[in-house]
Amino acid sequence: MMEKSLIEQKYSDIESNLKHIREEIAEAAVKSGRKPEDIDFMAVTKTVDEMYINHALDSGITLIGENKVQELLRKKPNLKLDGVRKNLIGHLQTNKVSQIVGEVDMIESVDSLKVAKEIGKQSVKKGLVTDVLLEVNIGREESKTGFMPEAVDESLCEIAQIEGIRICGLMTIPPICEKTTELCKFFENIYNMYVDIDSKKIDNVYMKTLSMGMSSDYVPAILSGSNHVRIGSKIFGPRIY
């Protein structure tokens, strides 16, 4: 009986968290001159039990993101995924590419030419075109993967020529900042890069998605131009590893 009530409490928390997040997203969207529906709201499901993911899906979530290939493949059969998009958002090793191509709607974390080539190769084998985002290491941090800002243009042009891939935008995780103004500079830098790339009209490059902003910083990210936020712990509570 106690176990059931704890589950019901968690369901209730998820519902109220989603309501609060949607209100904040809507307010930030309007402040940035857009509509609430212009912002893609992703539920990040890393380490989250399938029953809680399904409750979020029942509560209107239509986009989920997983960090690890194996975790996504393990959970997928147990999830209510009709009409739900599934993205891979974590670092992708080349030896896992064949397992994930065709299993997700987008790979958001293309961080090297090597990975991009393997995605293209496996996509062609399966008769698919895989939508990808290029991950940009906007803070030039050694601890993070991604293309350095000065390498993005050249890398993007090379990747755009790979058969089996469609570039749909950029993704980033900024450094931890003490001040919101400092954080927003990183967000604004990548937004300017995103707009600049879009203006060049490069073949096979469609700047539709700017993925930035997580549980702790999605509001300033939206105010800085993000149209795709990745929120996990603020929906489901602290991760249990």
Coordinates of C-alpha atoms in Angstrom, one line a residue:
M1 CA 0.0 0.0 0.0
M2 CA 2.8 2.4 0.9
E3 CA 4.6 1.6 -2.4
K4 CA 1.4 2.5 -4.3
S5 CA 1.1 5.8 -2.6
L6 CA 4.7 6.7 -3.3
I7 CA 4.1 5.9 -7.0
E8 CA 1.0 8.0 -7.0
Q9 CA 2.9 10.9 -5.3
K10 CA 5.5 10.7 -8.0
Y11 CA 2.9 10.8 -10.7
S12 CA 1.3 13.9 -9.1
D13 CA 4.8 15.5 -8.9
I14 CA 5.4 14.8 -12.6
E15 CA 2.1 16.4 -13.5
S16 CA 2.6 19.6 -11.5
N17 CA 6.3 19.9 -12.7
L18 CA 5.1 19.6 -16.3
K19 CA 2.5 22.3 -15.7
H20 CA 5.0 24.7 -14.1
I21 CA 7.6 24.1 -16.9
R22 CA 5.1 24.6 -19.7
E23 CA 4.0 27.9 -18.1
E24 CA 7.6 29.1 -17.9
I25 CA 8.4 28.0 -21.5
A26 CA 5.3 29.8 -22.7
E27 CA 6.2 33.0 -20.8
A28 CA 9.8 32.9 -22.1
A29 CA 8.6 32.2 -25.7
V30 CA 6.3 35.2 -25.7
K31 CA 9.0 37.4 -24.2
S32 CA 11.3 36.4 -27.0
G33 CA 8.7 37.2 -29.6
R34 CA 7.6 33.7 -30.4
K35 CA 4.7 31.4 -29.6
P36 CA 4.8 28.7 -26.9
E37 CA 4.4 26.0 -29.6
D38 CA 7.5 27.3 -31.3
I39 CA 9.6 25.7 -28.5
D40 CA 10.2 22.0 -28.6
F41 CA 9.9 20.7 -25.1
M42 CA 11.9 17.5 -24.6
A43 CA 11.7 15.2 -21.6
V44 CA 15.1 13.8 -20.9
T45 CA 14.6 10.2 -19.6
K46 CA 18.1 9.2 -18.5
T47 CA 17.9 6.8 -15.5
V48 CA 14.1 7.3 -15.3
D49 CA 11.9 4.2 -14.9
E50 CA 9.6 3.4 -17.8
M51 CA 6.4 3.8 -15.7
Y52 CA 7.3 7.4 -15.0
I53 CA 8.2 8.1 -18.6
N54 CA 4.9 6.7 -19.7
H55 CA 3.1 8.9 -17.2
A56 CA 4.9 12.0 -18.7
L57 CA 3.8 10.7 -22.1
D58 CA 0.2 10.4 -20.9
S59 CA 0.5 13.9 -19.6
G60 CA 1.3 15.3 -23.1
I61 CA 5.0 14.9 -23.7
T62 CA 5.7 14.2 -27.4
L63 CA 9.5 14.3 -27.5
I64 CA 11.9 12.3 -25.3
G65 CA 15.7 12.2 -25.2
E66 CA 18.0 9.5 -24.0
N67 CA 21.7 9.7 -23.4
K68 CA 22.8 6.1 -23.9
V69 CA 22.1 3.8 -26.8
Q70 CA 21.7 0.7 -24.7
E71 CA 19.3 2.4 -22.3
L72 CA 17.1 3.7 -25.1
L73 CA 16.9 0.3 -26.8
R74 CA 16.2 -1.4 -23.5
K75 CA 13.3 0.9 -22.6
K76 CA 11.8 1.4 -26.0
P77 CA 9.6 -1.7 -26.1
N78 CA 8.0 -0.7 -22.8
L79 CA 7.1 2.9 -23.7
K80 CA 3.9 4.4 -25.2
L81 CA 5.6 5.9 -28.2
D82 CA 2.8 6.4 -30.7
G83 CA 3.2 9.9 -32.0
V84 CA 6.3 10.5 -29.9
R85 CA 9.7 11.6 -31.2
K86 CA 12.8 9.9 -29.8
N87 CA 16.2 11.6 -29.9
L88 CA 19.6 10.5 -28.8
I89 CA 21.3 13.4 -26.9
G90 CA 24.4 11.8 -25.4
H91 CA 27.9 11.1 -26.8
L92 CA 27.7 8.5 -29.5
Q93 CA 30.6 6.0 -30.0
T94 CA 31.2 4.9 -33.5
N95 CA 30.8 1.2 -32.6
K96 CA 27.2 1.9 -31.4
V97 CA 26.1 3.8 -34.5
S98 CA 24.7 0.8 -36.3
Q99 CA 22.5 0.0 -33.3
I100 CA 20.9 3.4 -33.1
V101 CA 20.4 4.5 -36.7
G102 CA 16.8 3.9 -37.6
E103 CA 15.8 3.7 -33.9
V104 CA 15.6 7.4 -33.2
D105 CA 14.2 10.5 -35.0
M106 CA 17.3 12.5 -34.5
I107 CA 20.9 12.3 -33.2
E108 CA 21.6 15.5 -31.4
S109 CA 25.2 14.9 -30.5
V110 CA 27.3 14.6 -33.6
D111 CA 30.6 15.8 -32.3
S112 CA 33.2 14.6 -34.9
L113 CA 33.5 13.9 -38.6
K114 CA 34.3 10.3 -37.8
V115 CA 30.9 9.8 -36.1
A116 CA 29.1 11.6 -38.9
K117 CA 30.7 9.4 -41.5
E118 CA 29.6 6.3 -39.7
I119 CA 26.0 7.6 -39.3
G120 CA 26.0 8.3 -43.0
K121 CA 27.3 4.8 -43.8
Q122 CA 24.8 3.0 -41.6
S123 CA 21.9 5.2 -42.8
V124 CA 22.7 4.3 -46.4
K125 CA 22.9 0.6 -45.6
K126 CA 19.4 0.9 -44.1
G127 CA 18.0 3.1 -46.8
L128 CA 17.5 6.0 -44.5
V129 CA 18.4 9.6 -44.1
T130 CA 19.3 10.5 -40.4
D131 CA 18.5 13.9 -39.0
V132 CA 21.4 15.2 -36.9
L133 CA 22.5 18.2 -34.9
L134 CA 26.1 19.3 -34.7
E135 CA 27.3 19.6 -31.1
V136 CA 29.3 22.8 -30.5
N137 CA 31.7 23.1 -27.5
I138 CA 30.8 26.7 -27.0
G139 CA 32.9 27.1 -23.9
R140 CA 35.9 25.3 -25.3
E141 CA 35.9 22.9 -22.3
E142 CA 38.3 20.0 -22.3
S143 CA 35.8 17.9 -20.3
K144 CA 33.2 18.2 -23.1
T145 CA 32.9 16.8 -26.6
G146 CA 31.8 18.8 -29.6
F147 CA 33.2 21.0 -32.4
M148 CA 35.2 24.1 -31.4
P149 CA 33.4 27.2 -32.5
E150 CA 36.0 28.1 -35.1
A151 CA 35.8 24.6 -36.6
V152 CA 32.0 24.5 -37.1
D153 CA 31.8 26.1 -40.6
E154 CA 34.3 23.8 -42.2
S155 CA 33.1 20.7 -40.4
L156 CA 29.5 21.4 -41.2
C157 CA 30.3 21.8 -44.9
E158 CA 32.1 18.4 -44.9
I159 CA 29.3 16.7 -43.0
A160 CA 26.6 18.2 -45.3
Q161 CA 28.2 16.2 -48.2
I162 CA 27.9 12.8 -46.5
E163 CA 25.2 10.7 -48.0
G164 CA 22.5 9.5 -45.5
I165 CA 22.7 12.6 -43.2
R166 CA 20.6 15.7 -43.0
I167 CA 21.9 18.5 -40.8
C168 CA 19.0 20.1 -38.9
G169 CA 20.7 22.5 -36.5
L170 CA 23.1 22.9 -33.6
M171 CA 23.2 21.7 -30.0
T172 CA 25.3 22.9 -27.1
I173 CA 25.8 22.7 -23.3
P174 CA 27.4 25.9 -22.0
P175 CA 29.9 26.0 -19.1
I176 CA 28.6 26.3 -15.6
C177 CA 28.3 30.1 -14.9
E178 CA 27.9 32.0 -11.7
K179 CA 26.0 34.8 -13.4
T180 CA 23.1 34.6 -15.8
T181 CA 24.6 37.4 -17.9
E182 CA 27.7 35.3 -18.4
L183 CA 25.6 32.2 -19.3
C184 CA 23.6 34.2 -21.8
K185 CA 26.7 35.3 -23.6
F186 CA 27.4 31.7 -24.5
F187 CA 23.8 31.2 -25.6
E188 CA 23.9 34.4 -27.7
N189 CA 27.2 33.3 -29.3
I190 CA 25.8 30.1 -30.5
Y191 CA 22.5 31.7 -31.6
N192 CA 24.5 34.1 -33.7
M193 CA 26.4 31.2 -35.2
Y194 CA 23.1 29.4 -35.9
V195 CA 21.6 32.5 -37.7
D196 CA 24.8 33.1 -39.7
I197 CA 24.9 29.5 -40.9
D198 CA 21.2 29.7 -41.9
S199 CA 21.9 32.8 -43.9
K200 CA 24.5 31.0 -46.0
K201 CA 22.0 28.6 -47.5
I202 CA 24.4 25.6 -47.6
D203 CA 23.1 22.5 -49.4
N204 CA 21.7 19.8 -47.0
V205 CA 21.9 22.2 -44.0
Y206 CA 18.5 23.2 -42.5
M207 CA 18.9 25.4 -39.5
K208 CA 15.5 24.4 -37.9
T209 CA 16.7 23.3 -34.4
L210 CA 18.8 25.2 -31.9
S211 CA 19.0 22.8 -28.9
M212 CA 20.2 24.6 -25.8
G213 CA 18.8 24.9 -22.3
M214 CA 18.3 22.2 -19.6
S215 CA 16.6 22.0 -16.2
S216 CA 18.7 24.7 -14.7
D217 CA 18.8 27.2 -17.6
Y218 CA 16.0 26.6 -20.1
V219 CA 14.4 30.1 -19.5
P220 CA 17.5 32.1 -20.3
A221 CA 18.2 29.7 -23.2
I222 CA 14.8 30.4 -24.7
L223 CA 15.2 34.2 -24.1
S224 CA 18.5 33.9 -26.0
G225 CA 16.9 32.2 -29.0
S226 CA 16.7 28.4 -28.2
N227 CA 13.8 26.6 -29.8
H228 CA 14.5 23.2 -28.3
V229 CA 15.0 22.6 -24.6
R230 CA 16.1 19.3 -22.9
I231 CA 14.6 19.0 -19.4
G232 CA 15.0 15.9 -17.1
S233 CA 15.5 16.4 -13.4
K234 CA 13.0 19.3 -13.2
I235 CA 10.3 16.8 -14.5
F236 CA 11.3 13.6 -12.8
G237 CA 13.3 14.7 -9.8
P238 CA 16.9 14.0 -9.0
R239 CA 18.5 11.2 -11.0
I240 CA 19.1 7.9 -9.2
Y241 CA 22.2 6.2 -10.6

